[in-house]
Amino acid sequence: MKAEIIAVGTELLLGQIVNTNAQYLSQGLAALGIDVYFQTVVGDNAGRIRQAIETARRRADLLLFTGGLGPTQDDLTKDVLADYLGRKLILHEPSMRKIEARLAGRAVMIESNRRQALMIEGSEPLPNETGLAVGNALSADGTRYVLLPGPPSEMKPMFDGPATAWLLRQLGESRPLYSMTLRFAGIGESALEDLLIDLIREQTDPTIAPYAKEGEVAIRLSTKAADEAEAAARLGETANAIERLAGRYLYAREDVPLEETVVGQLRAAGKTVAAAESCTGGLLAELITGVPGSSEAFAGGVVVYTNAMKRELLGVPAELLEGPGAPGAVSAPTAEAMAGRTLERIGADYAVAITGVAGPAPSEGKPPGLVYVAVAERGGRTEVYELKLAGGRAGIRLRAAKHALYRLWERLNGFVTNS
């Protein structure tokens, strides 16, 4: 079954509210095995709503509406669809009694409130547990229609309850959509896609959909299956094929951020990490400490934003930072010294240091996006990585912090690194 979601409301077109209903409904329909091919937003105008219905009927088997079921004259969804189908609007008595009970005690029963109890002739009422407007579900000439209220607090329980029950009856034997998310770090979306290009080109089922997150990349695998076991087997086989090609970047087979994975691995190993940050200004420490239980894994950190702080708090040698021939604060030797001194002074098992130029202006004659990350290990080696990051200041800082986490994850998982 192919579906189109039609959100009705001029306030959506004006940007006064965000259309979160479409996201919720798309996820819910996918779980039922119903494909959503189009999402439409239309204002509170009878002619344009009718045009949206005519267009959607040509390309979808199911039209699912949100909004336009309220008491005012611009709530037109039921009126327009009833007219389009050549049907009357009739009163749903149980909904009317609910409205009367809710409004009992008012001096005058406002006639417009009766509009919320109207339903299209021949439709099945969808009870509204949290509001007053009754929903509708009906089939006509091979097309199915579901009408839901606009407020999410009313729409969600109506969709999850009576609307889903009605849809399941229409579907008969359903093959729901199952998904798995793989999370990657240390590689960009284009580079990851290039690694997996043969798999992506040959995909049929499961489907493979890469999408970028800030400082990370995710791949969503999706398949329709009769049950969870069948889906798990199919998704697992594709995930294994991806891991064989890009395993050194794959840090999780679930939708979790990199910092959560790193903290979990540190805790499991009984190890701790410390951080020394310059251009990221404490962002790395913020990411780590945002994970519950991070107190067992994070020993502490310092923000050494100026050369003076690098010298005084960490003991980075002055000859590295300033003077003729000095490599400067933004350099591999300085990053290495920051990591090593942090390891000594804080006493963690690992130390991560970040120094660079976040922009927008150059520093020390070096361009924005030039960043050095160092990872030091107690009793082990220290490695430094040069990054050339694109984007604005906030993006550079976040990508630098995420890359530092990736290099630590790499170390924790025993990958041979190349600086």
XYZ file of C-alpha atoms in Angstrom:
419
model
C 0.000 0.000 0.000
C 1.291 3.449 -0.948
C 0.401 6.373 1.291
C 0.430 10.133 1.102
C 0.274 12.309 4.215
C -1.653 15.565 3.764
C -1.162 18.078 6.569
C -3.803 20.810 6.521
C -3.148 24.183 8.100
C -2.044 27.605 6.943
C 0.035 27.925 10.121
C 2.274 25.127 8.784
C 2.892 27.002 5.538
C 3.696 30.197 7.427
C 6.226 28.361 9.580
C 4.379 29.232 12.758
C 4.470 25.587 13.825
C 6.643 22.661 12.745
C 5.014 19.687 11.021
C 6.110 17.039 13.530
C 2.984 15.010 12.743
C 4.385 13.977 9.350
C 7.505 12.504 10.941
C 5.490 10.594 13.536
C 3.043 9.253 10.979
C 5.771 8.261 8.512
C 7.470 6.211 11.206
C 4.188 4.639 12.267
C 3.134 3.762 8.728
C 6.555 2.273 7.974
C 6.178 0.027 11.011
C 2.944 -1.244 9.473
C 4.652 -1.957 6.175
C 2.967 0.992 4.424
C 5.232 3.011 2.128
C 4.968 6.793 2.329
C 5.906 8.214 -1.053
C 4.746 11.805 -0.613
C 4.053 14.371 2.116
C 1.918 17.399 1.272
C 1.178 20.554 3.252
C -1.825 22.623 2.198
C -3.438 25.717 3.677
C -6.956 26.170 5.002
C -8.462 26.736 1.566
C -11.208 24.524 0.136
C -10.029 24.735 -3.451
C -6.450 23.891 -2.646
C -7.416 21.050 -0.297
C -9.549 19.561 -3.070
C -6.653 19.900 -5.508
C -4.359 18.144 -3.024
C -6.871 15.277 -2.767
C -7.132 14.929 -6.539
C -3.344 14.867 -6.930
C -2.813 12.400 -4.088
C -5.482 9.993 -5.359
C -3.564 9.557 -8.610
C -0.415 8.350 -6.825
C -1.457 6.785 -3.504
C -3.818 4.109 -2.186
C -4.074 5.708 1.255
C -4.579 9.416 1.972
C -3.913 10.260 5.598
C -4.919 13.763 6.726
C -3.945 15.684 9.844
C -5.603 18.928 10.814
C -8.757 20.719 9.812
C -11.176 18.796 12.059
C -11.771 21.556 14.607
C -14.816 23.774 15.314
C -13.984 26.880 13.286
C -14.988 27.792 9.747
C -11.439 27.296 8.435
C -11.434 23.654 9.619
C -12.392 22.291 6.230
C -10.914 18.804 5.828
C -14.106 16.795 6.399
C -16.236 19.245 4.434
C -13.998 19.183 1.363
C -13.488 15.407 1.333
C -17.218 14.751 1.830
C -18.039 17.047 -1.073
C -15.341 15.453 -3.230
C -16.767 11.981 -2.565
C -20.358 13.123 -2.985
C -21.268 12.168 0.572
C -23.047 13.939 3.412
C -21.695 14.896 6.803
C -23.667 13.203 9.569
C -23.620 13.630 13.314
C -21.756 11.058 15.402
C -23.936 10.954 18.496
C -21.349 9.563 20.983
C -18.969 12.392 20.067
C -21.764 14.923 20.396
C -22.607 13.680 23.868
C -18.951 13.958 24.834
C -18.843 17.542 23.616
C -22.017 18.405 25.517
C -20.617 16.858 28.684
C -17.336 18.702 28.290
C -19.123 22.017 27.779
C -21.794 21.466 30.437
C -22.333 24.492 32.605
C -21.678 27.034 29.899
C -24.495 29.486 29.320
C -24.761 28.776 25.597
C -23.765 25.757 23.571
C -21.808 27.235 20.682
C -23.175 25.730 17.480
C -19.744 25.537 15.872
C -18.709 22.946 18.451
C -21.101 20.522 16.765
C -18.753 20.511 13.761
C -16.282 18.426 15.731
C -18.876 15.627 16.031
C -19.540 15.422 12.297
C -18.316 12.491 10.264
C -18.422 11.574 6.602
C -21.338 9.324 5.696
C -20.231 5.705 5.480
C -17.027 6.229 7.433
C -15.868 4.536 10.623
C -15.512 6.937 13.577
C -12.101 7.132 15.228
C -12.685 8.079 18.889
C -10.673 11.007 20.241
C -9.501 10.094 23.745
C -7.757 13.400 24.461
C -9.843 15.929 22.526
C -13.263 16.524 21.006
C -12.961 16.160 17.217
C -13.888 12.681 16.010
C -11.611 11.121 13.397
C -12.786 9.324 10.268
C -11.668 6.284 8.293
C -13.293 5.120 5.075
C -12.762 3.443 1.729
C -14.170 4.775 -1.524
C -13.503 3.714 -5.117
C -10.339 1.816 -4.202
C -8.803 4.601 -2.112
C -8.623 4.649 1.673
C -8.880 7.833 3.712
C -7.945 8.472 7.335
C -8.690 11.845 8.943
C -6.871 12.725 12.159
C -6.832 15.906 14.268
C -3.911 18.319 14.033
C -2.792 18.723 17.672
C -0.132 16.031 18.307
C -1.607 15.283 21.746
C -4.818 14.185 19.966
C -3.342 12.847 16.736
C -0.829 10.403 18.254
C -3.189 8.368 20.459
C -5.825 8.305 17.702
C -3.319 7.045 15.152
C -1.718 4.528 17.516
C -5.095 3.169 18.603
C -8.207 3.144 16.411
C -6.568 4.321 13.181
C -3.859 1.640 13.299
C -6.463 -1.019 14.100
C -8.490 0.071 11.046
C -5.418 0.089 8.814
C -4.420 -3.412 9.916
C -7.843 -4.673 8.934
C -7.360 -3.135 5.499
C -3.914 -4.647 5.109
C -4.746 -8.207 6.065
C -1.375 -9.957 6.406
C 1.137 -7.202 6.992
C 4.887 -7.240 6.440
C 6.177 -4.445 8.666
C 9.321 -2.453 7.952
C 12.279 -3.226 10.239
C 15.364 -1.050 10.443
C 18.876 -1.133 11.867
C 21.183 1.859 12.230
C 24.958 1.556 11.877
C 27.083 4.437 13.200
C 30.491 5.440 11.808
C 33.165 7.953 12.766
C 36.525 9.019 11.378
C 35.197 9.036 7.811
C 32.974 11.358 5.788
C 29.724 10.429 4.086
C 31.189 10.525 0.570
C 34.227 8.434 1.508
C 32.052 5.865 3.273
C 29.699 5.674 0.310
C 32.699 5.110 -1.957
C 33.821 2.177 0.210
C 30.361 0.648 0.011
C 29.454 1.663 -3.529
C 29.123 -1.886 -4.883
C 26.806 -2.896 -2.045
C 24.752 0.277 -2.469
C 24.419 -0.175 -6.225
C 23.343 -3.786 -5.869
C 20.973 -3.233 -2.960
C 17.463 -4.606 -3.225
C 16.461 -5.849 0.202
C 17.601 -4.659 2.690
C 17.975 -1.102 1.429
C 21.087 0.877 2.408
C 20.673 4.590 3.106
C 23.696 6.653 4.270
C 23.103 10.024 5.897
C 25.448 12.469 7.552
C 25.374 13.560 11.147
C 27.594 16.335 12.494
C 31.023 14.755 12.867
C 29.683 11.257 12.187
C 27.894 9.204 9.531
C 24.980 6.803 9.900
C 23.626 4.100 7.630
C 20.051 2.943 7.951
C 19.320 -0.610 6.790
C 15.642 -1.395 6.167
C 13.740 -4.525 5.212
C 10.172 -5.769 5.183
C 9.749 -9.103 6.898
C 7.070 -11.342 8.325
C 8.578 -11.168 11.808
C 11.487 -9.827 13.836
C 13.589 -12.984 13.507
C 13.435 -12.947 9.721
C 14.283 -9.230 9.698
C 17.208 -9.662 12.122
C 18.758 -12.370 9.959
C 18.458 -10.309 6.795
C 19.694 -7.059 8.381
C 22.539 -8.848 10.138
C 23.823 -10.338 6.902
C 23.990 -6.911 5.250
C 25.547 -5.342 8.345
C 28.247 -8.013 8.314
C 29.018 -7.257 4.657
C 29.344 -3.560 5.490
C 31.585 -4.301 8.458
C 33.934 -6.326 6.277
C 34.446 -3.247 4.097
C 34.359 -0.433 6.656
C 34.841 -2.071 10.027
C 37.542 0.279 11.265
C 35.011 3.129 11.156
C 31.952 1.217 12.402
C 31.636 1.892 16.108
C 28.046 0.777 16.803
C 25.228 -1.317 15.368
C 22.649 0.844 17.083
C 21.701 4.501 16.970
C 23.965 5.849 19.723
C 26.491 8.708 19.643
C 30.214 8.028 19.625
C 30.788 9.446 23.100
C 28.339 6.943 24.595
C 30.191 4.048 22.975
C 33.592 5.331 24.144
C 32.431 5.880 27.716
C 30.897 2.404 27.762
C 34.123 0.798 26.570
C 36.238 2.716 29.078
C 33.955 1.674 31.926
C 33.962 -1.948 30.805
C 37.773 -1.945 30.744
C 38.068 -0.074 34.046
C 40.041 2.719 32.332
C 39.877 6.516 32.470
C 40.598 9.369 30.078
C 41.583 12.997 30.596
C 41.305 15.874 28.127
C 43.344 18.962 27.297
C 41.536 21.338 24.953
C 42.396 24.549 23.222
C 40.228 25.367 20.169
C 37.341 23.130 21.299
C 37.067 25.042 24.569
C 35.818 22.142 26.709
C 33.463 20.663 24.110
C 35.141 17.255 24.278
C 34.678 17.169 28.056
C 31.066 18.261 27.618
C 30.342 15.421 25.186
C 31.891 12.863 27.512
C 30.244 14.113 30.709
C 26.869 14.237 28.958
C 26.869 10.425 29.061
C 25.366 8.888 32.225
C 28.020 7.020 34.196
C 30.873 9.034 32.695
C 32.236 9.778 36.173
C 33.695 6.251 36.133
C 35.533 6.951 32.871
C 36.432 10.656 32.840
C 39.244 11.702 35.159
C 39.028 15.403 34.300
C 40.090 17.996 31.805
C 41.644 21.405 31.284
C 40.898 24.178 28.804
C 44.193 25.826 27.911
C 43.065 28.403 25.417
C 46.083 30.699 25.554
C 49.791 29.993 25.332
C 50.183 31.203 28.920
C 47.715 28.575 30.146
C 49.418 25.880 28.088
C 52.681 26.755 29.830
C 51.379 27.338 33.351
C 48.749 24.609 33.691
C 50.325 21.879 31.608
C 53.990 22.806 31.433
C 54.137 22.867 27.636
C 57.661 24.129 26.857
C 57.797 27.784 25.833
C 60.118 26.969 22.935
C 57.277 25.014 21.311
C 54.845 27.891 21.541
C 56.672 31.116 20.765
C 59.830 32.537 19.361
C 61.813 32.169 16.144
C 61.402 28.741 14.614
C 58.816 27.607 17.168
C 56.163 25.296 15.696
C 53.497 27.284 17.579
C 50.388 26.433 19.531
C 48.737 24.919 16.459
C 51.189 22.144 15.733
C 51.812 18.441 16.153
C 54.589 18.911 18.775
C 52.317 21.079 20.916
C 49.434 18.614 20.714
C 51.813 15.811 21.684
C 53.164 17.798 24.619
C 49.637 18.686 25.797
C 48.575 15.032 25.784
C 51.728 13.822 27.515
C 51.653 16.465 30.249
C 47.920 15.876 30.839
C 48.590 12.176 31.283
C 51.247 12.965 33.882
C 49.332 15.611 35.806
C 45.866 14.073 35.910
C 46.956 10.453 36.167
C 44.468 8.900 33.750
C 45.038 5.838 31.578
C 44.573 7.873 28.397
C 44.829 11.555 27.531
C 43.421 13.328 24.501
C 44.597 16.776 23.422
C 43.134 19.126 20.808
C 44.703 22.317 19.480
C 43.846 24.156 16.286
C 42.180 27.051 14.513
C 38.382 27.134 14.768
C 38.092 30.350 12.781
C 36.752 32.381 11.257
C 40.130 34.160 11.124
C 43.541 32.484 10.747
C 45.819 32.114 13.764
C 49.625 32.049 13.690
C 49.237 32.379 9.937
C 47.475 29.014 9.851
C 44.054 28.534 8.249
C 40.746 27.832 9.975
C 40.086 24.109 10.154
C 43.701 23.102 10.786
C 43.530 20.995 13.955
C 45.887 18.587 15.695
C 44.614 15.763 17.890
C 46.910 13.723 20.096
C 46.123 10.518 21.985
C 48.506 9.364 24.716
C 48.358 6.104 26.641
C 49.923 5.369 30.009
C 52.891 3.122 29.377
C 52.243 3.286 25.653
C 52.674 5.476 22.639
C 51.421 8.962 21.801
C 50.097 9.574 18.320
C 49.207 12.862 16.664
C 46.762 13.404 13.805
C 46.526 16.430 11.542
C 43.011 17.398 10.477
C 41.929 19.830 7.792
C 38.301 20.485 8.591
C 35.814 22.495 6.556
C 32.852 24.544 7.739
C 32.105 27.284 10.218
C 33.470 27.733 13.706
C 30.861 25.609 15.489
C 31.167 22.799 12.951
C 34.971 22.741 13.138
C 34.896 22.562 16.925
C 32.365 19.726 16.982
C 34.076 17.723 14.248
C 37.422 18.119 16.030
C 35.936 16.817 19.292
C 34.244 13.899 17.508
C 37.470 13.032 15.705
C 39.315 12.998 19.014
C 36.731 10.562 20.362
C 37.128 8.410 17.251
C 40.910 8.239 17.677
C 40.429 7.188 21.297
C 37.855 4.568 20.210
C 40.374 3.345 17.622
C 42.995 2.939 20.337
C 40.575 1.147 22.654
C 39.714 -1.320 19.897
C 43.292 -2.098 18.928
C 43.351 -0.660 15.426
C 46.777 0.113 13.979
C 46.722 3.858 13.414
C 48.544 5.999 10.919
C 49.321 9.558 11.970
